Amino acid sequence: MEHRAPRPGRDRRTDQKDVEVTTFRLADHVIPPGVTTDVGDGDEWPRIHDELLNAEILVVATPTWVGRPSSLAQRALERMDAMISETDDEDRPVAYNRVAGVVVTGNEDGAHQVISEISGGLGDIGYTVPGQAWTYWNRGPGPGFSYADTDEGHKWSEDTGRTMAANLHAVASALAKNPIPA
């Protein structure tokens, strides 16, 4: 778990928020296929699922592979499918009153398609996906530099990332004050 403290000179819309960040790199976990919360024997998804239920904001980050989300991002949505039938104490789907956004990177085209696929799945699960709750960086079709190897496009990606963070925080705050009713 990591806590992000405000940095001087950054956008005030997002840096003045008290937000705790937990990051899961799915490639570092054993997450078998399935559409249940726990498939048993060594499945590490239940821990991630518990963190999802404790989080008000979810950001799914994925590279673009052949114009599609990575298999790991797709696996996360597959496992989150179980959340559709899970309910809270007021009989609402457990993802209600939670918000989600998407970050996409890659050296090929298709970022908007990937954003649509991930956002659509999150909406089906019950998350609220605010407008402009995404950012991306890509080099267009074909091979090219990685994000860390060039400065090209960073400002735009960072600006849309700050907008995404502000929109996610604003909608999460609004839902905390006025939850979606059961």
Tab-separated table of N, CA and C in Angstrom:
chain	number	residue	atom	x	y	z
A	1	MET	N	0.853	-1.159	0.000
A	1	MET	CA	0.000	0.000	0.000
A	1	MET	C	0.900	1.222	0.000
A	2	GLU	N	0.554	2.210	-0.802
A	2	GLU	CA	1.352	3.417	-0.816
A	2	GLU	C	0.454	4.628	-0.662
A	3	HIS	N	0.990	5.648	-0.024
A	3	HIS	CA	0.257	6.895	0.154
A	3	HIS	C	0.952	7.951	-0.682
A	4	ARG	N	0.193	8.677	-1.459
A	4	ARG	CA	0.763	9.723	-2.301
A	4	ARG	C	0.549	11.074	-1.645
A	5	ALA	N	1.633	11.736	-1.294
A	5	ALA	CA	1.556	13.073	-0.706
A	5	ALA	C	1.554	14.108	-1.826
A	6	PRO	N	0.926	15.263	-1.595
A	6	PRO	CA	0.926	16.315	-2.606
A	6	PRO	C	2.348	16.751	-2.940
A	7	ARG	N	2.563	17.071	-4.228
A	7	ARG	CA	3.861	17.553	-4.678
A	7	ARG	C	3.739	19.018	-5.074
A	8	PRO	N	4.708	19.839	-4.672
A	8	PRO	CA	4.657	21.253	-5.028
A	8	PRO	C	4.622	21.430	-6.543
A	9	GLY	N	3.870	22.446	-6.994
A	9	GLY	CA	3.827	22.770	-8.407
A	9	GLY	C	2.883	21.914	-9.222
A	10	ARG	N	2.188	21.005	-8.605
A	10	ARG	CA	1.268	20.137	-9.346
A	10	ARG	C	-0.127	20.741	-9.336
A	11	ASP	N	-1.013	20.171	-10.119
A	11	ASP	CA	-2.381	20.671	-10.259
A	11	ASP	C	-3.112	20.591	-8.927
A	12	ARG	N	-3.635	21.705	-8.467
A	12	ARG	CA	-4.294	21.778	-7.163
A	12	ARG	C	-5.590	20.991	-7.121
A	13	ARG	N	-6.214	20.745	-8.275
A	13	ARG	CA	-7.484	20.008	-8.289
A	13	ARG	C	-7.319	18.608	-7.710
A	14	THR	N	-6.155	18.003	-7.893
A	14	THR	CA	-5.981	16.619	-7.459
A	14	THR	C	-5.012	16.458	-6.308
A	15	ASP	N	-4.023	17.319	-6.184
A	15	ASP	CA	-2.988	17.123	-5.176
A	15	ASP	C	-3.435	17.463	-3.760
A	16	GLN	N	-4.525	18.165	-3.585
A	16	GLN	CA	-4.961	18.524	-2.250
A	16	GLN	C	-5.940	17.506	-1.676
A	17	LYS	N	-6.073	16.394	-2.301
A	17	LYS	CA	-6.976	15.354	-1.827
A	17	LYS	C	-6.215	14.378	-0.945
A	18	ASP	N	-6.858	13.900	0.097
A	18	ASP	CA	-6.261	12.894	0.965
A	18	ASP	C	-6.664	11.527	0.415
A	19	VAL	N	-5.820	10.976	-0.420
A	19	VAL	CA	-6.134	9.730	-1.107
A	19	VAL	C	-5.045	8.704	-0.808
A	20	GLU	N	-5.440	7.540	-0.403
A	20	GLU	CA	-4.513	6.436	-0.185
A	20	GLU	C	-4.568	5.539	-1.411
A	21	VAL	N	-3.420	5.118	-1.909
A	21	VAL	CA	-3.354	4.334	-3.135
A	21	VAL	C	-2.796	2.953	-2.842
A	22	THR	N	-3.492	1.939	-3.311
A	22	THR	CA	-3.017	0.563	-3.264
A	22	THR	C	-2.890	0.089	-4.701
A	23	THR	N	-1.752	-0.499	-5.039
A	23	THR	CA	-1.511	-0.934	-6.412
A	23	THR	C	-1.357	-2.446	-6.453
A	24	PHE	N	-2.023	-3.061	-7.427
A	24	PHE	CA	-1.847	-4.488	-7.683
A	24	PHE	C	-1.371	-4.657	-9.113
A	25	ARG	N	-0.232	-5.289	-9.293
A	25	ARG	CA	0.243	-5.659	-10.620
A	25	ARG	C	-0.160	-7.121	-10.798
A	26	LEU	N	-1.185	-7.341	-11.603
A	26	LEU	CA	-1.785	-8.668	-11.684
A	26	LEU	C	-0.801	-9.739	-12.137
A	27	ALA	N	0.207	-9.374	-12.902
A	27	ALA	CA	1.205	-10.351	-13.349
A	27	ALA	C	1.983	-10.952	-12.179
A	28	ASP	N	1.961	-10.272	-11.032
A	28	ASP	CA	2.671	-10.763	-9.854
A	28	ASP	C	1.817	-11.671	-8.968
A	29	HIS	N	0.596	-11.969	-9.401
A	29	HIS	CA	-0.335	-12.757	-8.589
A	29	HIS	C	-0.862	-13.959	-9.368
A	30	VAL	N	-1.230	-14.981	-8.629
A	30	VAL	CA	-1.850	-16.168	-9.222
A	30	VAL	C	-3.349	-15.896	-9.292
A	31	ILE	N	-3.841	-15.693	-10.515
A	31	ILE	CA	-5.252	-15.396	-10.716
A	31	ILE	C	-5.770	-16.312	-11.826
A	32	PRO	N	-6.272	-17.473	-11.443
A	32	PRO	CA	-6.792	-18.399	-12.449
A	32	PRO	C	-8.040	-17.831	-13.127
A	33	PRO	N	-8.392	-18.372	-14.292
A	33	PRO	CA	-9.625	-17.939	-14.947
A	33	PRO	C	-10.842	-18.350	-14.135
A	34	GLY	N	-11.949	-17.661	-14.364
A	34	GLY	CA	-13.196	-18.008	-13.690
A	34	GLY	C	-14.050	-16.780	-13.484
A	35	VAL	N	-15.288	-17.014	-13.142
A	35	VAL	CA	-16.227	-15.916	-12.904
A	35	VAL	C	-16.796	-15.994	-11.485
A	36	THR	N	-15.966	-16.504	-10.578
A	36	THR	CA	-16.333	-16.539	-9.173
A	36	THR	C	-15.257	-15.798	-8.384
A	37	THR	N	-15.586	-15.412	-7.168
A	37	THR	CA	-14.643	-14.662	-6.355
A	37	THR	C	-13.469	-15.514	-5.904
A	38	ASP	N	-13.683	-16.782	-5.668
A	38	ASP	CA	-12.614	-17.653	-5.191
A	38	ASP	C	-12.723	-18.999	-5.892
A	39	VAL	N	-11.725	-19.307	-6.736
A	39	VAL	CA	-11.742	-20.603	-7.417
A	39	VAL	C	-10.957	-21.657	-6.639
A	40	GLY	N	-10.459	-21.269	-5.442
A	40	GLY	CA	-9.797	-22.239	-4.568
A	40	GLY	C	-8.296	-22.310	-4.762
A	41	ASP	N	-7.712	-23.350	-4.227
A	41	ASP	CA	-6.300	-23.721	-4.253
A	41	ASP	C	-5.333	-22.703	-4.858
A	42	GLY	N	-4.831	-21.807	-4.016
A	42	GLY	CA	-3.805	-20.867	-4.425
A	42	GLY	C	-4.288	-19.606	-5.123
A	43	ASP	N	-5.584	-19.465	-5.300
A	43	ASP	CA	-6.147	-18.291	-5.972
A	43	ASP	C	-5.885	-17.040	-5.136
A	44	GLU	N	-5.210	-16.044	-5.707
A	44	GLU	CA	-4.906	-14.809	-4.992
A	44	GLU	C	-5.943	-13.710	-5.260
A	45	TRP	N	-6.944	-14.005	-6.102
A	45	TRP	CA	-7.956	-12.998	-6.395
A	45	TRP	C	-8.771	-12.581	-5.170
A	46	PRO	N	-9.121	-13.482	-4.231
A	46	PRO	CA	-9.939	-13.048	-3.093
A	46	PRO	C	-9.358	-11.852	-2.334
A	47	ARG	N	-8.053	-11.782	-2.186
A	47	ARG	CA	-7.426	-10.628	-1.516
A	47	ARG	C	-7.646	-9.353	-2.322
A	48	ILE	N	-7.480	-9.446	-3.639
A	48	ILE	CA	-7.703	-8.290	-4.506
A	48	ILE	C	-9.172	-7.897	-4.467
A	49	HIS	N	-10.052	-8.864	-4.481
A	49	HIS	CA	-11.499	-8.624	-4.390
A	49	HIS	C	-11.833	-7.851	-3.118
A	50	ASP	N	-11.235	-8.264	-1.994
A	50	ASP	CA	-11.477	-7.551	-0.733
A	50	ASP	C	-11.027	-6.097	-0.827
A	51	GLU	N	-9.892	-5.862	-1.464
A	51	GLU	CA	-9.406	-4.488	-1.639
A	51	GLU	C	-10.350	-3.685	-2.535
A	52	LEU	N	-10.905	-4.327	-3.564
A	52	LEU	CA	-11.883	-3.650	-4.425
A	52	LEU	C	-13.096	-3.195	-3.609
A	53	LEU	N	-13.530	-4.042	-2.677
A	53	LEU	CA	-14.692	-3.708	-1.848
A	53	LEU	C	-14.372	-2.613	-0.836
A	54	ASN	N	-13.102	-2.404	-0.534
A	54	ASN	CA	-12.696	-1.346	0.387
A	54	ASN	C	-12.372	-0.034	-0.321
A	55	ALA	N	-12.316	-0.060	-1.632
A	55	ALA	CA	-11.919	1.116	-2.409
A	55	ALA	C	-13.139	1.855	-2.952
A	56	GLU	N	-13.056	3.175	-2.919
A	56	GLU	CA	-14.109	3.993	-3.533
A	56	GLU	C	-13.799	4.296	-4.994
A	57	ILE	N	-12.515	4.252	-5.351
A	57	ILE	CA	-12.076	4.565	-6.708
A	57	ILE	C	-11.197	3.429	-7.215
A	58	LEU	N	-11.471	2.984	-8.430
A	58	LEU	CA	-10.675	1.957	-9.089
A	58	LEU	C	-10.143	2.530	-10.396
A	59	VAL	N	-8.850	2.355	-10.628
A	59	VAL	CA	-8.261	2.709	-11.910
A	59	VAL	C	-7.648	1.439	-12.487
A	60	VAL	N	-8.116	1.045	-13.651
A	60	VAL	CA	-7.567	-0.110	-14.359
A	60	VAL	C	-6.552	0.417	-15.368
A	61	ALA	N	-5.328	-0.065	-15.267
A	61	ALA	CA	-4.283	0.320	-16.210
A	61	ALA	C	-3.902	-0.889	-17.039
A	62	THR	N	-3.804	-0.691	-18.353
A	62	THR	CA	-3.492	-1.800	-19.246
A	62	THR	C	-2.746	-1.299	-20.471
A	63	PRO	N	-1.861	-2.114	-20.998
A	63	PRO	CA	-1.309	-1.779	-22.310
A	63	PRO	C	-2.327	-2.150	-23.392
A	64	THR	N	-2.089	-1.652	-24.572
A	64	THR	CA	-2.861	-2.051	-25.749
A	64	THR	C	-2.093	-3.179	-26.427
A	65	TRP	N	-2.727	-4.308	-26.584
A	65	TRP	CA	-2.115	-5.424	-27.312
A	65	TRP	C	-3.027	-5.755	-28.476
A	66	VAL	N	-2.543	-5.578	-29.680
A	66	VAL	CA	-3.297	-5.836	-30.909
A	66	VAL	C	-4.638	-5.100	-30.857
A	67	GLY	N	-4.605	-3.861	-30.350
A	67	GLY	CA	-5.805	-3.041	-30.292
A	67	GLY	C	-6.801	-3.459	-29.225
A	68	ARG	N	-6.393	-4.287	-28.308
A	68	ARG	CA	-7.279	-4.810	-27.258
A	68	ARG	C	-6.613	-4.665	-25.889
A	69	PRO	N	-7.402	-4.762	-24.798
A	69	PRO	CA	-6.798	-4.766	-23.462
A	69	PRO	C	-5.921	-6.005	-23.293
A	70	SER	N	-4.972	-5.921	-22.390
A	70	SER	CA	-4.136	-7.089	-22.109
A	70	SER	C	-4.993	-8.227	-21.574
A	71	SER	N	-4.465	-9.419	-21.667
A	71	SER	CA	-5.185	-10.580	-21.140
A	71	SER	C	-5.372	-10.462	-19.633
A	72	LEU	N	-4.447	-9.792	-18.946
A	72	LEU	CA	-4.578	-9.623	-17.500
A	72	LEU	C	-5.715	-8.657	-17.158
A	73	ALA	N	-5.871	-7.593	-17.923
A	73	ALA	CA	-6.999	-6.678	-17.700
A	73	ALA	C	-8.310	-7.408	-17.971
A	74	GLN	N	-8.327	-8.207	-19.020
A	74	GLN	CA	-9.530	-8.988	-19.328
A	74	GLN	C	-9.801	-10.007	-18.218
A	75	ARG	N	-8.752	-10.602	-17.674
A	75	ARG	CA	-8.907	-11.564	-16.577
A	75	ARG	C	-9.515	-10.883	-15.354
A	76	ALA	N	-9.064	-9.647	-15.064
A	76	ALA	CA	-9.624	-8.905	-13.926
A	76	ALA	C	-11.125	-8.707	-14.124
A	77	LEU	N	-11.535	-8.284	-15.313
A	77	LEU	CA	-12.972	-8.109	-15.573
A	77	LEU	C	-13.716	-9.434	-15.460
A	78	GLU	N	-13.092	-10.492	-15.949
A	78	GLU	CA	-13.696	-11.828	-15.858
A	78	GLU	C	-13.946	-12.204	-14.395
A	79	ARG	N	-12.966	-11.994	-13.551
A	79	ARG	CA	-13.119	-12.337	-12.143
A	79	ARG	C	-14.086	-11.384	-11.444
A	80	MET	N	-14.095	-10.103	-11.865
A	80	MET	CA	-15.014	-9.129	-11.282
A	80	MET	C	-16.466	-9.415	-11.678
A	81	ASP	N	-16.664	-10.243	-12.676
A	81	ASP	CA	-18.019	-10.624	-13.084
A	81	ASP	C	-18.821	-11.161	-11.900
A	82	ALA	N	-18.156	-11.823	-10.965
A	82	ALA	CA	-18.840	-12.358	-9.775
A	82	ALA	C	-19.478	-11.254	-8.953
A	83	MET	N	-18.916	-10.046	-9.033
A	83	MET	CA	-19.434	-8.930	-8.240
A	83	MET	C	-20.834	-8.511	-8.682
A	84	ILE	N	-21.218	-8.864	-9.894
A	84	ILE	CA	-22.557	-8.503	-10.386
A	84	ILE	C	-23.641	-9.106	-9.494
A	85	SER	N	-23.404	-10.305	-8.986
A	85	SER	CA	-24.421	-10.967	-8.159
A	85	SER	C	-24.181	-10.802	-6.658
A	86	GLU	N	-23.096	-10.130	-6.265
A	86	GLU	CA	-22.836	-9.868	-4.846
A	86	GLU	C	-23.527	-8.567	-4.457
A	87	THR	N	-24.124	-8.543	-3.272
A	87	THR	CA	-24.842	-7.345	-2.834
A	87	THR	C	-24.321	-6.850	-1.489
A	88	ASP	N	-24.568	-5.559	-1.233
A	88	ASP	CA	-24.176	-4.963	0.037
A	88	ASP	C	-25.302	-5.126	1.056
A	89	ASP	N	-25.165	-4.471	2.189
A	89	ASP	CA	-26.159	-4.592	3.263
A	89	ASP	C	-27.533	-4.051	2.872
A	90	GLU	N	-27.574	-3.210	1.835
A	90	GLU	CA	-28.847	-2.649	1.379
A	90	GLU	C	-29.340	-3.327	0.101
A	91	ASP	N	-28.765	-4.480	-0.231
A	91	ASP	CA	-29.166	-5.297	-1.372
A	91	ASP	C	-28.842	-4.663	-2.727
A	92	ARG	N	-27.835	-3.783	-2.760
A	92	ARG	CA	-27.351	-3.201	-4.016
A	92	ARG	C	-26.142	-4.005	-4.485
A	93	PRO	N	-25.869	-4.025	-5.785
A	93	PRO	CA	-24.620	-4.637	-6.245
A	93	PRO	C	-23.436	-3.979	-5.534
A	94	VAL	N	-22.434	-4.760	-5.159
A	94	VAL	CA	-21.329	-4.251	-4.338
A	94	VAL	C	-20.504	-3.164	-5.010
A	95	ALA	N	-20.543	-3.065	-6.319
A	95	ALA	CA	-19.764	-2.029	-6.997
A	95	ALA	C	-20.507	-0.696	-7.060
A	96	TYR	N	-21.773	-0.682	-6.679
A	96	TYR	CA	-22.508	0.587	-6.667
A	96	TYR	C	-21.837	1.561	-5.714
A	97	ASN	N	-21.919	2.830	-6.050
A	97	ASN	CA	-21.351	3.914	-5.258
A	97	ASN	C	-19.825	3.885	-5.240
A	98	ARG	N	-19.248	3.241	-6.248
A	98	ARG	CA	-17.812	3.220	-6.466
A	98	ARG	C	-17.582	3.731	-7.894
A	99	VAL	N	-16.466	4.392	-8.101
A	99	VAL	CA	-16.175	4.932	-9.426
A	99	VAL	C	-14.943	4.265	-10.010
A	100	ALA	N	-14.825	4.329	-11.333
A	100	ALA	CA	-13.701	3.684	-11.997
A	100	ALA	C	-13.261	4.486	-13.212
A	101	GLY	N	-11.973	4.366	-13.525
A	101	GLY	CA	-11.385	4.984	-14.699
A	101	GLY	C	-10.359	4.057	-15.318
A	102	VAL	N	-9.774	4.496	-16.434
A	102	VAL	CA	-8.894	3.634	-17.219
A	102	VAL	C	-7.651	4.404	-17.674
A	103	VAL	N	-6.498	3.746	-17.594
A	103	VAL	CA	-5.243	4.242	-18.144
A	103	VAL	C	-4.768	3.213	-19.165
A	104	VAL	N	-4.403	3.689	-20.371
A	104	VAL	CA	-3.950	2.794	-21.434
A	104	VAL	C	-2.618	3.292	-21.977
A	105	THR	N	-1.677	2.367	-22.180
A	105	THR	CA	-0.401	2.700	-22.813
A	105	THR	C	-0.135	1.687	-23.913
A	106	GLY	N	0.795	1.995	-24.772
A	106	GLY	CA	1.183	1.020	-25.781
A	106	GLY	C	1.794	1.649	-26.999
A	107	ASN	N	2.389	0.830	-27.822
A	107	ASN	CA	3.019	1.285	-29.053
A	107	ASN	C	2.154	0.973	-30.263
A	108	GLU	N	0.860	0.938	-30.079
A	108	GLU	CA	-0.022	0.694	-31.211
A	108	GLU	C	-1.332	1.416	-30.998
A	109	ASP	N	-2.085	1.513	-32.033
A	109	ASP	CA	-3.350	2.210	-31.999
A	109	ASP	C	-4.387	1.403	-31.217
A	110	GLY	N	-5.480	2.023	-30.864
A	110	GLY	CA	-6.577	1.296	-30.245
A	110	GLY	C	-6.884	1.722	-28.833
A	111	ALA	N	-6.283	2.811	-28.336
A	111	ALA	CA	-6.508	3.217	-26.948
A	111	ALA	C	-7.983	3.478	-26.677
A	112	HIS	N	-8.676	4.160	-27.580
A	112	HIS	CA	-10.096	4.452	-27.339
A	112	HIS	C	-10.927	3.175	-27.317
A	113	GLN	N	-10.579	2.219	-28.153
A	113	GLN	CA	-11.276	0.933	-28.147
A	113	GLN	C	-11.065	0.228	-26.798
A	114	VAL	N	-9.847	0.243	-26.305
A	114	VAL	CA	-9.535	-0.395	-25.024
A	114	VAL	C	-10.264	0.321	-23.893
A	115	ILE	N	-10.258	1.651	-23.908
A	115	ILE	CA	-10.989	2.420	-22.896
A	115	ILE	C	-12.466	2.042	-22.922
A	116	SER	N	-13.036	1.924	-24.108
A	116	SER	CA	-14.458	1.555	-24.238
A	116	SER	C	-14.728	0.164	-23.679
A	117	GLU	N	-13.867	-0.781	-24.014
A	117	GLU	CA	-14.062	-2.155	-23.534
A	117	GLU	C	-13.994	-2.243	-22.014
A	118	ILE	N	-12.961	-1.629	-21.436
A	118	ILE	CA	-12.796	-1.694	-19.981
A	118	ILE	C	-13.918	-0.921	-19.293
A	119	SER	N	-14.202	0.293	-19.752
A	119	SER	CA	-15.263	1.112	-19.145
A	119	SER	C	-16.616	0.428	-19.234
A	120	GLY	N	-16.898	-0.171	-20.374
A	120	GLY	CA	-18.168	-0.886	-20.538
A	120	GLY	C	-18.302	-2.039	-19.560
A	121	GLY	N	-17.233	-2.809	-19.385
A	121	GLY	CA	-17.260	-3.915	-18.434
A	121	GLY	C	-17.444	-3.436	-17.010
A	122	LEU	N	-16.737	-2.358	-16.653
A	122	LEU	CA	-16.863	-1.814	-15.300
A	122	LEU	C	-18.273	-1.294	-15.048
A	123	GLY	N	-18.880	-0.668	-16.057
A	123	GLY	CA	-20.265	-0.208	-15.930
A	123	GLY	C	-21.219	-1.377	-15.730
A	124	ASP	N	-21.013	-2.469	-16.458
A	124	ASP	CA	-21.850	-3.665	-16.294
A	124	ASP	C	-21.744	-4.217	-14.877
A	125	ILE	N	-20.562	-4.143	-14.297
A	125	ILE	CA	-20.337	-4.668	-12.948
A	125	ILE	C	-20.990	-3.780	-11.894
A	126	GLY	N	-21.219	-2.509	-12.222
A	126	GLY	CA	-21.905	-1.608	-11.296
A	126	GLY	C	-21.142	-0.344	-10.958
A	127	TYR	N	-19.915	-0.224	-11.443
A	127	TYR	CA	-19.132	0.985	-11.193
A	127	TYR	C	-19.734	2.162	-11.958
A	128	THR	N	-19.566	3.352	-11.411
A	128	THR	CA	-19.895	4.576	-12.120
A	128	THR	C	-18.616	5.048	-12.802
A	129	VAL	N	-18.693	5.258	-14.106
A	129	VAL	CA	-17.545	5.720	-14.874
A	129	VAL	C	-17.854	7.148	-15.329
A	130	PRO	N	-17.258	8.137	-14.665
A	130	PRO	CA	-17.517	9.531	-15.036
A	130	PRO	C	-16.988	9.858	-16.432
A	131	GLY	N	-17.470	10.950	-16.987
A	131	GLY	CA	-16.913	11.439	-18.239
A	131	GLY	C	-15.436	11.749	-18.085
A	132	GLN	N	-14.690	11.524	-19.133
A	132	GLN	CA	-13.253	11.776	-19.183
A	132	GLN	C	-12.510	11.167	-17.997
A	133	ALA	N	-12.874	9.962	-17.652
A	133	ALA	CA	-12.204	9.227	-16.572
A	133	ALA	C	-11.167	8.282	-17.167
A	134	TRP	N	-10.325	8.833	-18.026
A	134	TRP	CA	-9.317	8.029	-18.710
A	134	TRP	C	-8.158	8.903	-19.147
A	135	THR	N	-7.050	8.254	-19.396
A	135	THR	CA	-5.928	8.870	-20.094
A	135	THR	C	-5.210	7.763	-20.839
A	136	TYR	N	-4.451	8.163	-21.838
A	136	TYR	CA	-3.672	7.161	-22.555
A	136	TYR	C	-2.431	7.788	-23.163
A	137	TRP	N	-1.519	6.925	-23.537
A	137	TRP	CA	-0.338	7.309	-24.294
A	137	TRP	C	-0.063	6.182	-25.249
A	138	ASN	N	0.117	6.513	-26.528
A	138	ASN	CA	0.551	5.493	-27.479
A	138	ASN	C	1.328	6.135	-28.612
A	139	ARG	N	2.043	5.321	-29.313
A	139	ARG	CA	2.872	5.787	-30.423
A	139	ARG	C	2.195	5.546	-31.756
A	140	GLY	N	0.961	5.138	-31.773
A	140	GLY	CA	0.314	4.829	-33.048
A	140	GLY	C	0.660	3.428	-33.506
A	141	PRO	N	0.212	3.060	-34.695
A	141	PRO	CA	0.422	1.693	-35.182
A	141	PRO	C	1.903	1.356	-35.341
A	142	GLY	N	2.214	0.131	-35.089
A	142	GLY	CA	3.573	-0.356	-35.321
A	142	GLY	C	4.500	-0.147	-34.151
A	143	PRO	N	5.735	-0.632	-34.277
A	143	PRO	CA	6.698	-0.513	-33.187
A	143	PRO	C	7.141	0.938	-33.005
A	144	GLY	N	7.643	1.227	-31.838
A	144	GLY	CA	8.115	2.573	-31.552
A	144	GLY	C	8.667	2.650	-30.153
A	145	PHE	N	8.933	3.870	-29.739
A	145	PHE	CA	9.484	4.097	-28.414
A	145	PHE	C	8.459	3.771	-27.336
A	146	SER	N	8.941	3.398	-26.170
A	146	SER	CA	8.107	3.262	-24.982
A	146	SER	C	7.985	4.620	-24.318
A	147	TYR	N	7.007	4.790	-23.459
A	147	TYR	CA	6.762	6.047	-22.754
A	147	TYR	C	8.031	6.566	-22.085
A	148	ALA	N	8.740	5.699	-21.411
A	148	ALA	CA	9.944	6.106	-20.673
A	148	ALA	C	11.099	6.499	-21.594
A	149	ASP	N	11.017	6.134	-22.875
A	149	ASP	CA	12.107	6.394	-23.813
A	149	ASP	C	11.946	7.691	-24.605
A	150	THR	N	10.863	8.426	-24.391
A	150	THR	CA	10.613	9.657	-25.139
A	150	THR	C	9.806	10.620	-24.282
A	151	ASP	N	9.865	11.892	-24.623
A	151	ASP	CA	9.031	12.894	-23.948
A	151	ASP	C	7.772	13.192	-24.750
A	152	GLU	N	7.654	12.615	-25.905
A	152	GLU	CA	6.536	12.881	-26.809
A	152	GLU	C	5.193	12.487	-26.186
A	153	GLY	N	4.280	13.441	-26.167
A	153	GLY	CA	2.923	13.175	-25.706
A	153	GLY	C	2.739	13.133	-24.202
A	154	HIS	N	3.782	13.314	-23.440
A	154	HIS	CA	3.665	13.216	-21.984
A	154	HIS	C	2.753	14.292	-21.407
A	155	LYS	N	2.889	15.545	-21.861
A	155	LYS	CA	2.089	16.627	-21.302
A	155	LYS	C	0.601	16.344	-21.483
A	156	TRP	N	0.200	15.944	-22.666
A	156	TRP	CA	-1.213	15.645	-22.918
A	156	TRP	C	-1.679	14.507	-22.004
A	157	SER	N	-0.894	13.442	-21.919
A	157	SER	CA	-1.268	12.305	-21.071
A	157	SER	C	-1.373	12.716	-19.606
A	158	GLU	N	-0.432	13.529	-19.156
A	158	GLU	CA	-0.461	13.986	-17.762
A	158	GLU	C	-1.639	14.921	-17.512
A	159	ASP	N	-1.943	15.812	-18.462
A	159	ASP	CA	-3.087	16.714	-18.310
A	159	ASP	C	-4.397	15.932	-18.253
A	160	THR	N	-4.575	14.971	-19.151
A	160	THR	CA	-5.809	14.181	-19.128
A	160	THR	C	-5.839	13.274	-17.901
A	161	GLY	N	-4.669	12.859	-17.423
A	161	GLY	CA	-4.597	12.071	-16.188
A	161	GLY	C	-5.057	12.878	-14.982
A	162	ARG	N	-4.662	14.152	-14.915
A	162	ARG	CA	-5.116	15.014	-13.821
A	162	ARG	C	-6.626	15.247	-13.913
A	163	THR	N	-7.134	15.434	-15.122
A	163	THR	CA	-8.581	15.590	-15.304
A	163	THR	C	-9.298	14.326	-14.853
A	164	MET	N	-8.773	13.178	-15.242
A	164	MET	CA	-9.357	11.903	-14.829
A	164	MET	C	-9.397	11.804	-13.304
A	165	ALA	N	-8.283	12.101	-12.642
A	165	ALA	CA	-8.208	12.011	-11.183
A	165	ALA	C	-9.210	12.959	-10.534
A	166	ALA	N	-9.299	14.184	-11.037
A	166	ALA	CA	-10.243	15.159	-10.478
A	166	ALA	C	-11.679	14.691	-10.662
A	167	ASN	N	-12.000	14.164	-11.838
A	167	ASN	CA	-13.365	13.699	-12.099
A	167	ASN	C	-13.713	12.482	-11.247
A	168	LEU	N	-12.779	11.555	-11.113
A	168	LEU	CA	-13.020	10.378	-10.271
A	168	LEU	C	-13.245	10.798	-8.821
A	169	HIS	N	-12.412	11.698	-8.321
A	169	HIS	CA	-12.543	12.142	-6.940
A	169	HIS	C	-13.856	12.884	-6.727
A	170	ALA	N	-14.228	13.757	-7.659
A	170	ALA	CA	-15.465	14.530	-7.525
A	170	ALA	C	-16.687	13.616	-7.503
A	171	VAL	N	-16.730	12.643	-8.381
A	171	VAL	CA	-17.886	11.748	-8.429
A	171	VAL	C	-17.892	10.813	-7.222
A	172	ALA	N	-16.734	10.337	-6.785
A	172	ALA	CA	-16.680	9.504	-5.573
A	172	ALA	C	-17.176	10.294	-4.368
A	173	SER	N	-16.781	11.556	-4.272
A	173	SER	CA	-17.245	12.410	-3.163
A	173	SER	C	-18.755	12.618	-3.233
A	174	ALA	N	-19.268	12.848	-4.435
A	174	ALA	CA	-20.716	13.042	-4.599
A	174	ALA	C	-21.491	11.780	-4.222
A	175	LEU	N	-20.992	10.623	-4.635
A	175	LEU	CA	-21.669	9.365	-4.297
A	175	LEU	C	-21.593	9.062	-2.805
A	176	ALA	N	-20.516	9.467	-2.157
A	176	ALA	CA	-20.410	9.264	-0.699
A	176	ALA	C	-21.473	10.087	0.028
A	177	LYS	N	-21.755	11.277	-0.491
A	177	LYS	CA	-22.777	12.149	0.122
A	177	LYS	C	-24.188	11.744	-0.260
A	178	ASN	N	-24.362	11.259	-1.498
A	178	ASN	CA	-25.678	10.877	-2.019
A	178	ASN	C	-25.570	9.538	-2.738
A	179	PRO	N	-25.554	8.436	-1.985
A	179	PRO	CA	-25.394	7.129	-2.608
A	179	PRO	C	-26.570	6.769	-3.524
A	180	ILE	N	-26.263	5.923	-4.495
A	180	ILE	CA	-27.312	5.371	-5.342
A	180	ILE	C	-28.205	4.527	-4.450
A	181	PRO	N	-29.512	4.766	-4.470
A	181	PRO	CA	-30.387	4.020	-3.567
A	181	PRO	C	-30.527	2.552	-3.956
A	182	ALA	N	-30.934	1.779	-2.988
A	182	ALA	CA	-31.147	0.335	-3.223
A	182	ALA	C	-32.381	0.127	-4.076
